[in-house]
PDB file of C-alpha atoms in Angstrom:
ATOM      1  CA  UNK B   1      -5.004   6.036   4.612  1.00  0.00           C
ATOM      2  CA  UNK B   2      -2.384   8.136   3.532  1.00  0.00           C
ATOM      3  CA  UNK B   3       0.230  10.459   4.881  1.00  0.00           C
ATOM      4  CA  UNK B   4       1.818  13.289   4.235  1.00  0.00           C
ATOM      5  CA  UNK B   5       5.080  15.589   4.757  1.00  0.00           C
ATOM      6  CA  UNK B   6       5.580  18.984   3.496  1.00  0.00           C
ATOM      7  CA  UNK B   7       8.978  20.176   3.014  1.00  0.00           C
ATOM      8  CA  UNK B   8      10.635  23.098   0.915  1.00  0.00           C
ATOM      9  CA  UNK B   9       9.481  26.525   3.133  1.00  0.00           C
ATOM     10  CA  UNK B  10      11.603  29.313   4.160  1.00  0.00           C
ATOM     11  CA  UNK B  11      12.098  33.166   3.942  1.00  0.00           C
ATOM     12  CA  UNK B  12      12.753  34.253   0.634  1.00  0.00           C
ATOM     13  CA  UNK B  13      12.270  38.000  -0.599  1.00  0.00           C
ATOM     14  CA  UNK B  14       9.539  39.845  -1.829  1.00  0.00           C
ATOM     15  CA  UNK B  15       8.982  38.443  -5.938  1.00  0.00           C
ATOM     16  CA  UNK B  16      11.099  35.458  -4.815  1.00  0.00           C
ATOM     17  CA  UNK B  17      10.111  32.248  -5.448  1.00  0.00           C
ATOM     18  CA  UNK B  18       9.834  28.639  -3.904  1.00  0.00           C
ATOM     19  CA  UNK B  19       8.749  25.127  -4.518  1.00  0.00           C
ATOM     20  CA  UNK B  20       6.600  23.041  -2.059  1.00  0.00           C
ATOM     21  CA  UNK B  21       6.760  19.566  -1.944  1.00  0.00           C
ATOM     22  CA  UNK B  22       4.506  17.190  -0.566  1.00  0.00           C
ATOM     23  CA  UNK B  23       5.327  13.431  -0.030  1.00  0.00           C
ATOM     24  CA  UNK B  24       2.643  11.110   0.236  1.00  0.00           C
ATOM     25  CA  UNK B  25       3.214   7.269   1.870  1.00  0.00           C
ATOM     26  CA  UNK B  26       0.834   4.618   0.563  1.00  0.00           C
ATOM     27  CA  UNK B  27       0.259   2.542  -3.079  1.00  0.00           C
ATOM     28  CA  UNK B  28      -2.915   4.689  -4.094  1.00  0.00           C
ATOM     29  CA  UNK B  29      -1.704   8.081  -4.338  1.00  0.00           C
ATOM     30  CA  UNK B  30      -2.216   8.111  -8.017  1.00  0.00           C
ATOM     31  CA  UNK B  31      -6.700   8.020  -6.384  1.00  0.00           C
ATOM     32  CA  UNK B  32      -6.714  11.152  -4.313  1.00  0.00           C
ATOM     33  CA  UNK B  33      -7.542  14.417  -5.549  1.00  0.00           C
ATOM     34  CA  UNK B  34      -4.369  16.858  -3.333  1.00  0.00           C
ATOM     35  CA  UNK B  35      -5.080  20.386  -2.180  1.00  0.00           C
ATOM     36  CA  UNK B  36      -2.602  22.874  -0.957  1.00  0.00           C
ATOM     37  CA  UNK B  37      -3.658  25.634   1.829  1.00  0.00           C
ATOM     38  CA  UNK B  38      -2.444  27.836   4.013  1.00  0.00           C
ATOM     39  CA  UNK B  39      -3.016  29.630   7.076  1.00  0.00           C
ATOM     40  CA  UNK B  40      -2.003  33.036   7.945  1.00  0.00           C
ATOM     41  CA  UNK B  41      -1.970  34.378  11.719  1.00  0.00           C
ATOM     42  CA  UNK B  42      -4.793  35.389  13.264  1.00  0.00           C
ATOM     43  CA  UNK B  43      -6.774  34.092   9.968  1.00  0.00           C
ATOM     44  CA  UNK B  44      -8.657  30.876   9.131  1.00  0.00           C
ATOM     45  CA  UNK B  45      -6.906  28.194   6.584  1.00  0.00           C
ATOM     46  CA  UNK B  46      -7.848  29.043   3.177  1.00  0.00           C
ATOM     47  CA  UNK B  47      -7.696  27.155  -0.354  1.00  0.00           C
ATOM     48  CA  UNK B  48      -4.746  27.198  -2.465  1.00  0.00           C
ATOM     49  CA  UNK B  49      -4.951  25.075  -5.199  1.00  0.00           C
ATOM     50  CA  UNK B  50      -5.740  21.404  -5.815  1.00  0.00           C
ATOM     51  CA  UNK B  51      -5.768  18.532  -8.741  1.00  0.00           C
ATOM     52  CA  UNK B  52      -6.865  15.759  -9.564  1.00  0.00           C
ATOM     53  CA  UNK B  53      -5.397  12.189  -9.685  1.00  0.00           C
ATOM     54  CA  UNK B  54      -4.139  11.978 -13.375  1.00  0.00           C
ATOM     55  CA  UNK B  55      -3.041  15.290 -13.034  1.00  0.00           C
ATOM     56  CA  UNK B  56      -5.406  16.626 -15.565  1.00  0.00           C
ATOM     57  CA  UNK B  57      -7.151  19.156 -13.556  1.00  0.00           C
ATOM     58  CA  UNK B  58      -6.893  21.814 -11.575  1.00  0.00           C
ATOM     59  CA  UNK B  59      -7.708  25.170  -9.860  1.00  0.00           C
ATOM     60  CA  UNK B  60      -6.165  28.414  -8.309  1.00  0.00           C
ATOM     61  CA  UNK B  61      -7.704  30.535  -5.737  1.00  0.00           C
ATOM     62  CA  UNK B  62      -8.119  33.833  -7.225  1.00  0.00           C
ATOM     63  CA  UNK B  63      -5.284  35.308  -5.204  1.00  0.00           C
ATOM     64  CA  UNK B  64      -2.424  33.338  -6.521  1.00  0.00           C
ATOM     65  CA  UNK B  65      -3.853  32.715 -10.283  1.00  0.00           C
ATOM     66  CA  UNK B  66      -0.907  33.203 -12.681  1.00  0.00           C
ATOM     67  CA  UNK B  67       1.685  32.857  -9.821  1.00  0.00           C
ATOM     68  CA  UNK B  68       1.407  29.539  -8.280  1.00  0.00           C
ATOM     69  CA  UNK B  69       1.350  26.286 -10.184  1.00  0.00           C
ATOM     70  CA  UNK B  70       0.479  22.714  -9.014  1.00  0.00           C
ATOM     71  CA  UNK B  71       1.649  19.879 -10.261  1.00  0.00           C
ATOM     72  CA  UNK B  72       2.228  15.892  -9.199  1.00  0.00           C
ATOM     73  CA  UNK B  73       3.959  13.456  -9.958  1.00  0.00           C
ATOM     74  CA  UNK B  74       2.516   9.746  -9.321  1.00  0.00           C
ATOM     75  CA  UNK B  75       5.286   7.784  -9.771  1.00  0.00           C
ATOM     76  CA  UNK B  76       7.000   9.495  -6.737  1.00  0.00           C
ATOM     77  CA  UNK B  77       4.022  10.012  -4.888  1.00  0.00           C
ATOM     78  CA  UNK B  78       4.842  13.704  -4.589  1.00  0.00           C
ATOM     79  CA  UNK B  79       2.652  17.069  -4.675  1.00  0.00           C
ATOM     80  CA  UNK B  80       4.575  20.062  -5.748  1.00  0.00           C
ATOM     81  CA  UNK B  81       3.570  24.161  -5.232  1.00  0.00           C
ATOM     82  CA  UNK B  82       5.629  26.104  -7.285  1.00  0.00           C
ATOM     83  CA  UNK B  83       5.473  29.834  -5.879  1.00  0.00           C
ATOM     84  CA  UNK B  84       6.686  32.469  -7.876  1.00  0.00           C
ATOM     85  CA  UNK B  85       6.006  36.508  -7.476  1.00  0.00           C
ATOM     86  CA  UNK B  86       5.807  36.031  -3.962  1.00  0.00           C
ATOM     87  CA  UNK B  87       4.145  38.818  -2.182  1.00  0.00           C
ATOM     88  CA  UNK B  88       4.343  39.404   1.855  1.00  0.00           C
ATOM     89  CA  UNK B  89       0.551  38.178   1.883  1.00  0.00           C
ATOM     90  CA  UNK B  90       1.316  35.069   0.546  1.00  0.00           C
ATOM     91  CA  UNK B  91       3.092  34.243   3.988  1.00  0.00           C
ATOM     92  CA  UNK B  92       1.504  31.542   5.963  1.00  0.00           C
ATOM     93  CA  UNK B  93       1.607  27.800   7.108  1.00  0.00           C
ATOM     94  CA  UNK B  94       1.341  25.615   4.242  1.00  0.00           C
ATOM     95  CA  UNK B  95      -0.289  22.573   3.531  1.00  0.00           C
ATOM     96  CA  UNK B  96      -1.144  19.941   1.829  1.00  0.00           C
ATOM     97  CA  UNK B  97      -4.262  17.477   1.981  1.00  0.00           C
ATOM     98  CA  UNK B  98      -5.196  14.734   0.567  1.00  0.00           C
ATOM     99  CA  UNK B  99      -8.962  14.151   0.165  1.00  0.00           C
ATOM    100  CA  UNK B 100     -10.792  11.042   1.106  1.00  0.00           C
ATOM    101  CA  UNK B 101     -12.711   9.161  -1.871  1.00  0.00           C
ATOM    102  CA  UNK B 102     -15.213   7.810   1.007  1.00  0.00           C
ATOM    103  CA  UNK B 103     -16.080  11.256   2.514  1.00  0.00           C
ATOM    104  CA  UNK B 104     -15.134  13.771   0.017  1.00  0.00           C
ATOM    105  CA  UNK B 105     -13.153  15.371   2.571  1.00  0.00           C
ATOM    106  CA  UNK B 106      -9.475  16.510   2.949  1.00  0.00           C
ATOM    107  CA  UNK B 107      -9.240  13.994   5.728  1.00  0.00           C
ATOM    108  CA  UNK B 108      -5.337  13.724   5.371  1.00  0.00           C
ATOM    109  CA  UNK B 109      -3.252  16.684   6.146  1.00  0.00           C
ATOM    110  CA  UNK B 110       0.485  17.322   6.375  1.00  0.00           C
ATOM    111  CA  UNK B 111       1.725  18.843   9.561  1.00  0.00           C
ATOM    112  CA  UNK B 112       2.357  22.407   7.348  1.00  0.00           C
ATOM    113  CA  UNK B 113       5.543  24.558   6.360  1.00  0.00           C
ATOM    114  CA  UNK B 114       5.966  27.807   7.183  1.00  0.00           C
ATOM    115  CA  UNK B 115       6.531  29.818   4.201  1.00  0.00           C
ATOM    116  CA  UNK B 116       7.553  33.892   5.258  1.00  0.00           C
ATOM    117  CA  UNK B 117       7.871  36.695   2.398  1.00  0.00           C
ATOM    118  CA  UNK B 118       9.688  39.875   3.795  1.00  0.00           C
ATOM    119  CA  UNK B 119       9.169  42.834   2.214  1.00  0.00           C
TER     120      UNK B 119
END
């Protein structure tokens, strides 16, 4: 099992910026593929980006391509979101997941931080 605590939300201004961080307990972080999402009010959670154990992969949702980056680092068993161009839709509950290698699942979830974007 693993667990997880999000840390690093705030208000910050429209085209601000922010980093995320995500730190994982447990000796096999380095195995679990990490996710971000968030979840606005009133709509369901939604994909952010994930990647991949080494590092070596990842993905954007569409709607923060070219803004957002996602990065870890293993040794510190830490998941970072760096935000930049914030817009007032990016504001939501953040989190991060780890997924299960037995399910395939994000079975692990922080407990979220609230990220808000005023325009």
């Amino acid at each position: 099992q693993v667990q997880l605590v999000e840390s690093g939300g705030g208000l910050v201004q429209i085209r601000g910026s922010l980093r995320l961080s995500c730190a994982a307990s447990g000796r096999t972080f380095s195995r679990y593929f990490m996710g971000w999402f968030r979840q606005a009010p009133g709509k369901e959670r939604e994909f952010v980006a994930h990647i991949s154990g080494s590092g070596g992969y990842f993905d954007y949702a569409d709607s923060v391509k070219g803004r957002f980056t996602i990065s870890r680092d293993n040794a510190k068993n830490a998941v970072y979101l760096q935000m930049n161009s914030l817009k007032p839709e990016d504001t939501a509950v953040y989190y991060c997941a780890a997924k299960s290698q037995v399910s395939g699942s994000y079975d692990y979830w922080g407990q979220g931080t609230q990220v808000t974007v005023s325009s």
